[in-house]
Coordinates of C-alpha atoms and ligand atoms in Angstrom, one line a residue:
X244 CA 81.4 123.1 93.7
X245 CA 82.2 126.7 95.6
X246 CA 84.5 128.6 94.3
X247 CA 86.0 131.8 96.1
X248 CA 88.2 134.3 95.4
X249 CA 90.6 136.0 97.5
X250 CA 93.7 138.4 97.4
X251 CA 97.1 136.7 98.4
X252 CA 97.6 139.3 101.5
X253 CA 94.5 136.7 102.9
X254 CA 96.3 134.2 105.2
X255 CA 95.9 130.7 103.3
X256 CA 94.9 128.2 106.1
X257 CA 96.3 124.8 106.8
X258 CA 95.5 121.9 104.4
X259 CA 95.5 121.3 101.2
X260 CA 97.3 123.6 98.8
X261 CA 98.0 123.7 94.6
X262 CA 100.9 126.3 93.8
X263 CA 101.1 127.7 90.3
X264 CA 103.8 129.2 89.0
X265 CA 107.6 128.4 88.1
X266 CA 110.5 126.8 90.0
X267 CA 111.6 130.3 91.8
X268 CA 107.9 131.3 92.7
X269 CA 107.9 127.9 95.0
X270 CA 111.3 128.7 96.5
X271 CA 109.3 131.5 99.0
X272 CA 106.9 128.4 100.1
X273 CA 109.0 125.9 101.2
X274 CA 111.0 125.9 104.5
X275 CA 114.7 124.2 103.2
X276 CA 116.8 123.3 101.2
X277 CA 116.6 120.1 101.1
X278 CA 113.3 120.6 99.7
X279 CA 114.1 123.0 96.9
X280 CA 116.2 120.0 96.0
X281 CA 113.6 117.5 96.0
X282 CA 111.1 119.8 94.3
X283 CA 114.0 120.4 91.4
X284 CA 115.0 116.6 91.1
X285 CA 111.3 115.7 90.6
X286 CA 110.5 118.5 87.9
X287 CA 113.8 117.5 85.9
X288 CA 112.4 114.0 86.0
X289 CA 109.3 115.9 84.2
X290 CA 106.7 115.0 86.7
X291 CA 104.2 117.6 86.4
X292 CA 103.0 117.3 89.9
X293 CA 105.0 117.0 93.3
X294 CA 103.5 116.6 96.6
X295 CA 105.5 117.8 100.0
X296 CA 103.7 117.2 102.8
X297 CA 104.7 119.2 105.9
X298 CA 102.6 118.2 109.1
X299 CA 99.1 119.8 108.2
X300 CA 99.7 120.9 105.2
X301 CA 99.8 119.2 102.3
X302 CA 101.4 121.0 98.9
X303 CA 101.4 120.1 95.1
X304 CA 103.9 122.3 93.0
X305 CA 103.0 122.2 89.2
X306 CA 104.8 122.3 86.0
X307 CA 103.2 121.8 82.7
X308 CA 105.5 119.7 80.8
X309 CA 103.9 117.5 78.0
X310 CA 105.3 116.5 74.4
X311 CA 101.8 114.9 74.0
X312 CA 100.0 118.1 73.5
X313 CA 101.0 121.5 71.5
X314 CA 98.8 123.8 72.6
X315 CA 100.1 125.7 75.6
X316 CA 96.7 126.3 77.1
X317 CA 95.8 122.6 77.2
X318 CA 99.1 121.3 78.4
X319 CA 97.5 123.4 81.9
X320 CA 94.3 122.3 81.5
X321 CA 95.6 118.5 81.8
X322 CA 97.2 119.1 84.6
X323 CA 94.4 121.5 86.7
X324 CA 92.2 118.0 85.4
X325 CA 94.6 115.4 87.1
X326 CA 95.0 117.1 90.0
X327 CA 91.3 116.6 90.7
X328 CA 91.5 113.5 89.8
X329 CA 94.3 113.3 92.7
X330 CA 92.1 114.7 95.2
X331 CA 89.6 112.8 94.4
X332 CA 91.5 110.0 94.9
X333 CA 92.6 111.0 98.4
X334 CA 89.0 111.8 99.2
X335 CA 89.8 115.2 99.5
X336 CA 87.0 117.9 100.3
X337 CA 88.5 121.4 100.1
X338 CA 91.3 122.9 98.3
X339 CA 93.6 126.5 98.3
X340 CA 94.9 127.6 95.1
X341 CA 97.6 130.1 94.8
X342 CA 98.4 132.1 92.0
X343 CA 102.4 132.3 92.9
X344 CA 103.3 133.0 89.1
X345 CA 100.5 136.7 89.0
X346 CA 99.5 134.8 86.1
X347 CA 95.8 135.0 85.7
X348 CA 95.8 133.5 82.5
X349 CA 97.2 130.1 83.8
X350 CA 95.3 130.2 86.8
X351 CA 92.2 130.3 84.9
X352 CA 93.0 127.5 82.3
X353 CA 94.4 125.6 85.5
X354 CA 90.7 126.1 87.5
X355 CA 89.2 125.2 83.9
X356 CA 90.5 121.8 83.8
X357 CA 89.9 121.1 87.3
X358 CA 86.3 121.9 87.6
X359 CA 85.6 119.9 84.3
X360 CA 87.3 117.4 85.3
X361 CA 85.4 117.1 88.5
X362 CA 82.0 116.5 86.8
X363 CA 80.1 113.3 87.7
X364 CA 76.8 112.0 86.9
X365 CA 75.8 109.9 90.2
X366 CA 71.6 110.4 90.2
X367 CA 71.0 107.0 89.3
X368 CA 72.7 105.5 92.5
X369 CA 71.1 104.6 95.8
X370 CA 74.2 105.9 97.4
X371 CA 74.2 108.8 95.5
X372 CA 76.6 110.9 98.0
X373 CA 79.2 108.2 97.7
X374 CA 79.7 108.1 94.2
X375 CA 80.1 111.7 94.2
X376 CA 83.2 113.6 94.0
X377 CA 84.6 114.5 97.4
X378 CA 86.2 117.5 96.2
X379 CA 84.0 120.2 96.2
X380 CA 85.5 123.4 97.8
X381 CA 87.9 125.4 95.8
X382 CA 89.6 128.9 97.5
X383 CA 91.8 130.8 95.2
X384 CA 94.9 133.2 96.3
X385 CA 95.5 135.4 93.3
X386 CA 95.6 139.0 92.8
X387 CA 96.0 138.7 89.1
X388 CA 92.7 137.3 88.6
X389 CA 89.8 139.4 88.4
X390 CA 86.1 138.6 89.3
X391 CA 84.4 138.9 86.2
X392 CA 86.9 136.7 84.8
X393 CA 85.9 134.0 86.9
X394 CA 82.2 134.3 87.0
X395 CA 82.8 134.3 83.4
X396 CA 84.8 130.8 83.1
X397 CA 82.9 129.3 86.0
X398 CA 79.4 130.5 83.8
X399 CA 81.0 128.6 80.4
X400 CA 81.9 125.4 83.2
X401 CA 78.7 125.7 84.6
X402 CA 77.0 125.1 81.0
X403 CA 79.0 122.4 79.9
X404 CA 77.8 120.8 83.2
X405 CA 74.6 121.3 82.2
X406 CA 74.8 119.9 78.6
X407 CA 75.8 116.7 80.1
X408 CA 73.6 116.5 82.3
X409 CA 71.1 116.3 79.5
X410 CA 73.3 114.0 77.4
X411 CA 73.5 111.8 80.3
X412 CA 70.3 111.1 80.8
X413 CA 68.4 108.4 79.4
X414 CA 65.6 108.1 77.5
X415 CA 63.8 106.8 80.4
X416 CA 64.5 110.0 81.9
X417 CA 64.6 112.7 79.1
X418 CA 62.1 112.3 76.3
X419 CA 61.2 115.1 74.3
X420 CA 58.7 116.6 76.3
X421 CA 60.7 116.6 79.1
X422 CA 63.8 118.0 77.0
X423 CA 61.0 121.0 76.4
X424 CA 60.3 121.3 79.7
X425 CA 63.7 121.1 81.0
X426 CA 64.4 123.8 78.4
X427 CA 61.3 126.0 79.7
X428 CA 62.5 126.1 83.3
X429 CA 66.2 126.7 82.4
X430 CA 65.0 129.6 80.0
X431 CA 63.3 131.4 82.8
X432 CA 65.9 131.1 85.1
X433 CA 68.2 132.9 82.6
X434 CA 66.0 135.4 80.8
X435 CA 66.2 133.3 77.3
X436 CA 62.3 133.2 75.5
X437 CA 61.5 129.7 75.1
X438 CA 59.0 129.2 72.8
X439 CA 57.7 124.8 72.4
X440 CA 55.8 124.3 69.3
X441 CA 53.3 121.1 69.6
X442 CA 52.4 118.6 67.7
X443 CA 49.7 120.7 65.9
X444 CA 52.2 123.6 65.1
X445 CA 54.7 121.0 63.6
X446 CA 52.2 120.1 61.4
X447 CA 50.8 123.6 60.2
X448 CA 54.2 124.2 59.6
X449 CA 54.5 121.4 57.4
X450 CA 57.8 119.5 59.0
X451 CA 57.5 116.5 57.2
X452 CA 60.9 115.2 58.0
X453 CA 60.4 116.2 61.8
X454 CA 56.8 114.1 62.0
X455 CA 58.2 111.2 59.6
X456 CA 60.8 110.4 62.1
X457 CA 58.4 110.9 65.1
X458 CA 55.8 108.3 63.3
X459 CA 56.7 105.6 65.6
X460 CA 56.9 107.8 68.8
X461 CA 54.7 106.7 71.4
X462 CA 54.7 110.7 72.3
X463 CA 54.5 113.9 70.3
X464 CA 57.8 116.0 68.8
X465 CA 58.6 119.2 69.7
X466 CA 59.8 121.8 68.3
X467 CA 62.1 124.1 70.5
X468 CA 63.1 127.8 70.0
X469 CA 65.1 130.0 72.4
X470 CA 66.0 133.2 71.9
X471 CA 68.3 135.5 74.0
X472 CA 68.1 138.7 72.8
X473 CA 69.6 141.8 75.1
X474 CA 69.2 145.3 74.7
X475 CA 71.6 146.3 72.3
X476 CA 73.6 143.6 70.6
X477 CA 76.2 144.1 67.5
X478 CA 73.9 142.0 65.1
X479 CA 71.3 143.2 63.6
X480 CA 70.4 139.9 61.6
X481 CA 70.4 137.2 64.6
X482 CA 72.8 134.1 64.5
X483 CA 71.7 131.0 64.6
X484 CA 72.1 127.7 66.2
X485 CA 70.4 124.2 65.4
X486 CA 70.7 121.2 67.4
X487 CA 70.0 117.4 66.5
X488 CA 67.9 116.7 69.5
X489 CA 67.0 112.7 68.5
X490 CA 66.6 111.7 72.5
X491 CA 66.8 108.0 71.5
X492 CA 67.7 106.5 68.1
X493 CA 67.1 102.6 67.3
X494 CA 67.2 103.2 63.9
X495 CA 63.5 102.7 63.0
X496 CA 63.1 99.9 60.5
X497 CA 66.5 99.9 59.1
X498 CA 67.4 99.5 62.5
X499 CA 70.6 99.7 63.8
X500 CA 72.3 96.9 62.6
X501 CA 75.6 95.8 64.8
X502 CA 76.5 94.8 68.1
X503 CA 76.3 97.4 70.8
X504 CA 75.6 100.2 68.0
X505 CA 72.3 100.9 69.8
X506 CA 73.7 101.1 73.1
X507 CA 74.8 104.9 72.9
X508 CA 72.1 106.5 71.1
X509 CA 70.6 108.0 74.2
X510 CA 73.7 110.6 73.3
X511 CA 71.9 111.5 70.1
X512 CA 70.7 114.8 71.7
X513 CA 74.4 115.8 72.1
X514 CA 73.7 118.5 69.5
X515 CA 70.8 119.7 71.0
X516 CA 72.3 119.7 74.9
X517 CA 75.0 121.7 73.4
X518 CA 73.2 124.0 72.1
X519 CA 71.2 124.5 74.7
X520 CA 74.5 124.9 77.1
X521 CA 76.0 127.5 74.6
X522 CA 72.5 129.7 75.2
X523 CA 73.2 129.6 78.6
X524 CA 77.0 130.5 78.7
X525 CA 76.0 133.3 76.5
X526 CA 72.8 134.6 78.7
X527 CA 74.7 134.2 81.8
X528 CA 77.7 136.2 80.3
X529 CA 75.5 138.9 78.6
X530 CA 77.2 138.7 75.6
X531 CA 75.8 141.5 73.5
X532 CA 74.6 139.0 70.6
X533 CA 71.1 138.3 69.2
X534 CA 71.1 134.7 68.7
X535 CA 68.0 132.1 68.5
X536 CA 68.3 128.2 69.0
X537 CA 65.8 125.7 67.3
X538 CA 65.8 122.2 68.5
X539 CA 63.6 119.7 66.8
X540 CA 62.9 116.4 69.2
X541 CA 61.7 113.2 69.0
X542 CA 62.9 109.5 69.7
X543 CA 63.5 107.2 66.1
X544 CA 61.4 104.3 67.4
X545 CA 60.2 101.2 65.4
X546 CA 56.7 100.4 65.6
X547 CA 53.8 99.5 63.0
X548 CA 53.1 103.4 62.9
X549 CA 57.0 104.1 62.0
X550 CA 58.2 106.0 58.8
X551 CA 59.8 103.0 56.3
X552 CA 61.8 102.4 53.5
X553 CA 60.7 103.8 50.3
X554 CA 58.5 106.7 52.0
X555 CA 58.4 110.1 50.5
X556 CA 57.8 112.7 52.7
X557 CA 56.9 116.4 52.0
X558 CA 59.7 118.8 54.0
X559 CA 58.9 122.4 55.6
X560 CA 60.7 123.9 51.9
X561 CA 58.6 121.8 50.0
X562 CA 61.1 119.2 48.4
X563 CA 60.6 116.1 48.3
X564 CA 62.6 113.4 49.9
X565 CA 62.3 109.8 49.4
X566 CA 63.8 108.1 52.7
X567 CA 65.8 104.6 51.8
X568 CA 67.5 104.4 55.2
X569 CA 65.2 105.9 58.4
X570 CA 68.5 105.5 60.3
X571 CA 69.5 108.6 58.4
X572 CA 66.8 110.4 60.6
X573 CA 68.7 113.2 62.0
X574 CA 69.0 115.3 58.8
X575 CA 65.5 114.9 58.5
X576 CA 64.8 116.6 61.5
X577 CA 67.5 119.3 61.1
X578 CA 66.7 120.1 57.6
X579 CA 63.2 120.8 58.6
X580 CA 64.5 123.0 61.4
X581 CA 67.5 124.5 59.0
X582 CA 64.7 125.7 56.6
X583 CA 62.3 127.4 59.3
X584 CA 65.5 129.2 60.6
X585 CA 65.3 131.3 57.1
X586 CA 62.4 133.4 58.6
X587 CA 64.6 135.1 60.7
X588 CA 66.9 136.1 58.2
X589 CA 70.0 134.8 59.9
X590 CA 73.6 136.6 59.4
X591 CA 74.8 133.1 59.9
X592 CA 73.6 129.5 61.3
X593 CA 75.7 126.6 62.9
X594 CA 73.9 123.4 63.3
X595 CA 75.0 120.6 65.4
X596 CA 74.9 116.8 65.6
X597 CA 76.0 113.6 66.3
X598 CA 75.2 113.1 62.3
X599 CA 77.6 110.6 60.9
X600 CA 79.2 107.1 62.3
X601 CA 81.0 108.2 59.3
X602 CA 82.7 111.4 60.7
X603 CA 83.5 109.6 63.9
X604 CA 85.7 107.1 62.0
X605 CA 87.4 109.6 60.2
X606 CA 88.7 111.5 62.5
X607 CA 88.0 109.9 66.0
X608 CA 87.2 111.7 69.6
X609 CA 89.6 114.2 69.0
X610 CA 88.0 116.8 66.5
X611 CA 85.0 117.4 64.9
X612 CA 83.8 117.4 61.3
X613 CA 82.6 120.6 59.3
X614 CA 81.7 121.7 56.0
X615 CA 79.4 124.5 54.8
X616 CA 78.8 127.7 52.7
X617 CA 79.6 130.8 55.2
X618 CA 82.8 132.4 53.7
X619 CA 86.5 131.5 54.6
X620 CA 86.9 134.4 57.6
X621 CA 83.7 132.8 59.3
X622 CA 85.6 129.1 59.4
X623 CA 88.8 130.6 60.1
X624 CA 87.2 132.3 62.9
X625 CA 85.6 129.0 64.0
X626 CA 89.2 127.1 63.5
X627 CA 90.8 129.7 66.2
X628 CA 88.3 129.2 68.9
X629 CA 88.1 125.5 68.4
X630 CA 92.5 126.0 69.0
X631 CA 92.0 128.0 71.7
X632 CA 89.7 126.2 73.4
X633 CA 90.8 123.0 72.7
X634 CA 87.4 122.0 70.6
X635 CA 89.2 121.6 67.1
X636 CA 87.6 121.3 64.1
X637 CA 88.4 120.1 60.8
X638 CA 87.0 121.3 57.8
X639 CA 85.6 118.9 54.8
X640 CA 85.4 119.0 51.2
X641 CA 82.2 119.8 50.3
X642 CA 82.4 119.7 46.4
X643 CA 78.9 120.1 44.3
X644 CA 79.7 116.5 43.2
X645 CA 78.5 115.0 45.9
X646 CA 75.1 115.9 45.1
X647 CA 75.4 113.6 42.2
X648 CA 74.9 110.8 45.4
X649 CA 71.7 112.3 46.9
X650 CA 70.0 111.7 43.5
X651 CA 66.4 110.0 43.6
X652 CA 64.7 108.2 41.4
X653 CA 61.0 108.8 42.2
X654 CA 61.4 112.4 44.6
X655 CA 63.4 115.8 44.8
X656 CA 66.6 113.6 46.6
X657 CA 67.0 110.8 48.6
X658 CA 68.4 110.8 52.3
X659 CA 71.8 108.7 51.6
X660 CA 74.3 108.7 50.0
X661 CA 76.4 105.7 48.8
X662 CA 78.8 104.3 51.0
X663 CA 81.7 106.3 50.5
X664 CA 82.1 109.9 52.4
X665 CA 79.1 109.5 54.4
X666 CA 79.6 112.7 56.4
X667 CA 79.7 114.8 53.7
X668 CA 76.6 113.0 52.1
X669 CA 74.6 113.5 55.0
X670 CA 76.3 117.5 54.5
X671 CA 75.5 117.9 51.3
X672 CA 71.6 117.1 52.0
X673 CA 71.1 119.5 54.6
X674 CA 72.9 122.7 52.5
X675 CA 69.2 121.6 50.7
X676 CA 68.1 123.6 53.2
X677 CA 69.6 126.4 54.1
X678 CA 69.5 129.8 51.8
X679 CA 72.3 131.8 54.2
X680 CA 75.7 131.6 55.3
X681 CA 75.4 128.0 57.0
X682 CA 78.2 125.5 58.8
X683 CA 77.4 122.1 59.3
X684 CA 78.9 120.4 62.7
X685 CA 79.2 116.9 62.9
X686 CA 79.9 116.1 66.4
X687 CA 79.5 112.6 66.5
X688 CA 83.3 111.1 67.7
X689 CA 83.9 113.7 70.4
X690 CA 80.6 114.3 72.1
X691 CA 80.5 110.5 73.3
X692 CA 83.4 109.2 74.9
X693 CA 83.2 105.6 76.5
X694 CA 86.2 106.3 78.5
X695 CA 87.4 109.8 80.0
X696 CA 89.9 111.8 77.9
X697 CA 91.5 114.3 80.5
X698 CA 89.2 116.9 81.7
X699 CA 86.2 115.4 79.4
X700 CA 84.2 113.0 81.6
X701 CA 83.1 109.8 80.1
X702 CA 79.3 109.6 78.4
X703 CA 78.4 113.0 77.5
X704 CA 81.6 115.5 76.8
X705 CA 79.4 118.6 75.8
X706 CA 82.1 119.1 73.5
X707 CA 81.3 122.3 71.4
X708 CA 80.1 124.4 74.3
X709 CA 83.0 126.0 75.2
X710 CA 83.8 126.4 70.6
X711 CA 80.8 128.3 70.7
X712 CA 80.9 130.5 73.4
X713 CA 84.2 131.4 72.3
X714 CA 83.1 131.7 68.9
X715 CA 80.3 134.4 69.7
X716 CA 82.7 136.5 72.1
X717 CA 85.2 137.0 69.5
X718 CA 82.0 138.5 67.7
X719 CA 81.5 141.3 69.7
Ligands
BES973 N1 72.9 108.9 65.3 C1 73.5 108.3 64.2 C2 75.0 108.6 64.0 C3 75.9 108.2 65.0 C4 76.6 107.0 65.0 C5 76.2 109.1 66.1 C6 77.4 106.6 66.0 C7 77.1 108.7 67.1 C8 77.7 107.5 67.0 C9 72.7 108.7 62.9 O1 71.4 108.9 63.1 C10 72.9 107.5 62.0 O2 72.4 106.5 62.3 N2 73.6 107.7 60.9 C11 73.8 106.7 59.9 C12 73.6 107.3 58.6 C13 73.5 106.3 57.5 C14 72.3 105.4 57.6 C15 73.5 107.0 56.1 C16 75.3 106.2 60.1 O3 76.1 107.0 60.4 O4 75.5 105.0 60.0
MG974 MG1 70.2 107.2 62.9
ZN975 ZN1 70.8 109.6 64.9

């Protein structure tokens, strides 16, 4: 989509045109009375959006009503994400925006919601072009907003697009060589170092939990580090981010045992996409940060070469894990990647994952899961952004009890749990791993969404792109 910025003195043409503002900023657009009436009666009957069509010109005048939602931000997100819904609807191409409140801040969480919204993943149809959005043209009036602002929330946009795209695609079309290479090419374009460990490197570096899962891979894991590192950033020890990147997950032998529970698990690389989308927010913003990304791949395929039941396997730290369930493969991966992040002497390290069916049934599409060691202020600071942005998070328990769960009888632990608290099992086996301040992100209910939920499109949401680049600016 094209986005352009102009100041209000610019003559707005004919067609289609979003006001945003309050009641007496649309008095100075409309031509009667009678219309100021009509606008009035439909805002007091709390629609949100009222058309008033006028020859060649067609207007929508916003309000932002909404008991369903607290958080003022959001309440104008929704509605910037229905109106391209709207336009979409009409088969609408271009749209003018004007800022008649001089409210930048509500003209950016307006465009926000609209350009999310207007995400579509249409590559696998012969008619591609018709599937597609028509709406793709977006001028905006305001002399409020600044430039920078907008290259800045259209960069953020721009990476959540990209982290579904990745999530979106199949394993038929994203395996995890390609998920290196894709990672390569995007790394170059935006000056982040992206560094692919083979097969052979896995192994020297002893990830037994990375090479267990990849047993029954028909292809080779990889092993993915970028790094964006400017000139002079506030950190001098870099954060860190880990991302499950599991491009297909059947289960392996324990396979996945009920209806339609395999269908989704093309999504299991949510982590990693998001990950990867946060690097690129960040490098295309220059945030002044030092922050590195490892992403360990690999499909969990069954085949007679495939990991089983009752295997121990040797980790990168050297514990020993016996595996009783290989559908618990993702902390296998990530623990092997959590304990190579402690060469780099990381200040801090997020890692995230569609981890648990279990934190998906606690607490649905709407949130996710997380539980750690990094002190109070860091998870407070984590809870704000996730407010702000509208990524919420909600922290577990994450008593030393638990532990009592991971207990093996032949190895070092085992990689379940019982069948009570299940996210904060599979939490409590990867702080195994980690020797720093550390927060575990279990992102498996909002990052796959079967239908859309306002502005997040169905499939892949990329929620936890937007937390994380808010985050790391409210580091600097
Ligand atoms: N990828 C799944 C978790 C998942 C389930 C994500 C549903 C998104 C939606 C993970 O690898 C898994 O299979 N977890 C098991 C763990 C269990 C065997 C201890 C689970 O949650 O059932
Ligand atoms: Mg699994
Ligand atoms: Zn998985």
């Amino acid at each position: 989509m094209t986005v352009k910025l102009y100041n209000k003195k610019t003559d707005i043409p004919e067609g289609v045109t979003v006001f945003i503002g309050n009641k007496t900023d649309y008095i100075k657009f409309l031509s009667d009375e009678k219309q100021i009436n009509y606008l009035n009666s439909q805002f007091e009957k709390d629609k949100n959006i009222v058309e008033i069509n006028l020859y060649n010109s067609q207007m929508y005048f916003v309000q932002f009503k909404n008991d369903k939602i607290s958080n003022e931000n959001e309440k104008i997100r929704a509605v910037g994400s229905k109106i391209t819904g709207l336009l979409n609807s009409e088969k609408i191409q271009k749209v003018h925006l004007v800022d008649a409140g001089n409210n930048s801040e509500t003209v950016k969480y307006f465009v926000e919601g609209m350009y999310l919204a207007n995400y579509s993943f249409t590559k696998y149809y012969k008619d591609e072009e018709k599937k597609k959005p028509t709406f793709d043209s977006l001028n905006i009036y305001s002399d409020s907003l600044k430039k920078e602002e907008l290259n800045e929330l259209l960069n953020v946009a721009n990476a959540v697009y990209f982290a579904r795209n990745l999530a979106n695609e199949p394993l038929s079309g994203l395996n995890a060589l390609q998920l290196s290479k894709k990672l390569k090419e995007t790394g170059k374009r935006k000056n982040i170092t992206v560094t692919v460990l083979s097969k052979q490197e896995i192994e020297e570096n002893g990830m037994g939990g990375l090479l267990a899962v990849n047993k029954g891979s028909e292809l080779p894991p990889t092993f993915n580090i970028l790094e964006w590192k400017p000139k002079n950033p506030v950190n001098k020890k870099p954060y860190m981010l880990v991302g499950k990147g599991i491009v297909f997950d059947s289960g392996g032998y324990s396979i996945k045992p009920t209806k339609n529970s395999m269908d989704l698990m093309k999504f299991d690389m949510a982590g990693a996409a998001v990950v990867a989308g946060a690097m690129s927010a960040i490098a295309d913003n220059n945030l002044p940060i030092h922050i590195i990304a490892l992403i360990p791949a690999t499909d969990n395929a069954v085949d007679a070469k495939s990991y089983v039941p009752g295997d121990v396997i040797k980790m990168h730290n050297g514990l020993f894990v016996e595996v009783l369930n290989t559908d618990a493969e993702g902390r296998l991966i990530l623990a092997d990647a959590l304990s190579y992040a402690q060469k780099y002497n990381p200040e801090l390290v997020l890692d995230l994952a569609t981890l648990t069916g279990a934190a998906a049934y606690c607490i649905g599409i709407h949130g996710s899961v997380v539980m750690g060691t990094a002190g109070n202020k860091v998870f407070e600071k984590l809870e704000k952004s996730g407010e702000t942005v509208y990524e919420r998070i909600v922290r577990f328990p994450f008593w030393d009890e638990y532990n009592e769960m991971l207990k093996s009888g032949i190895a070092d632990l085992k990689n379940i749990g019982g069948s009570e608290a299940g996210a904060i099992t599979a939490g409590k086996f990867l702080e195994r791993f980690t020797e720093y301040p550390w927060i575990h992100i279990d992102i498996a209910g909002p990052s796959i969404l079967s239908k859309k939920s306002a502005y997040r499109t169905e499939g892949g949401s990329a929620y936890g792109v937007r937390l994380l680049y808010e985050f790391f600016k409210n580091m600097i």
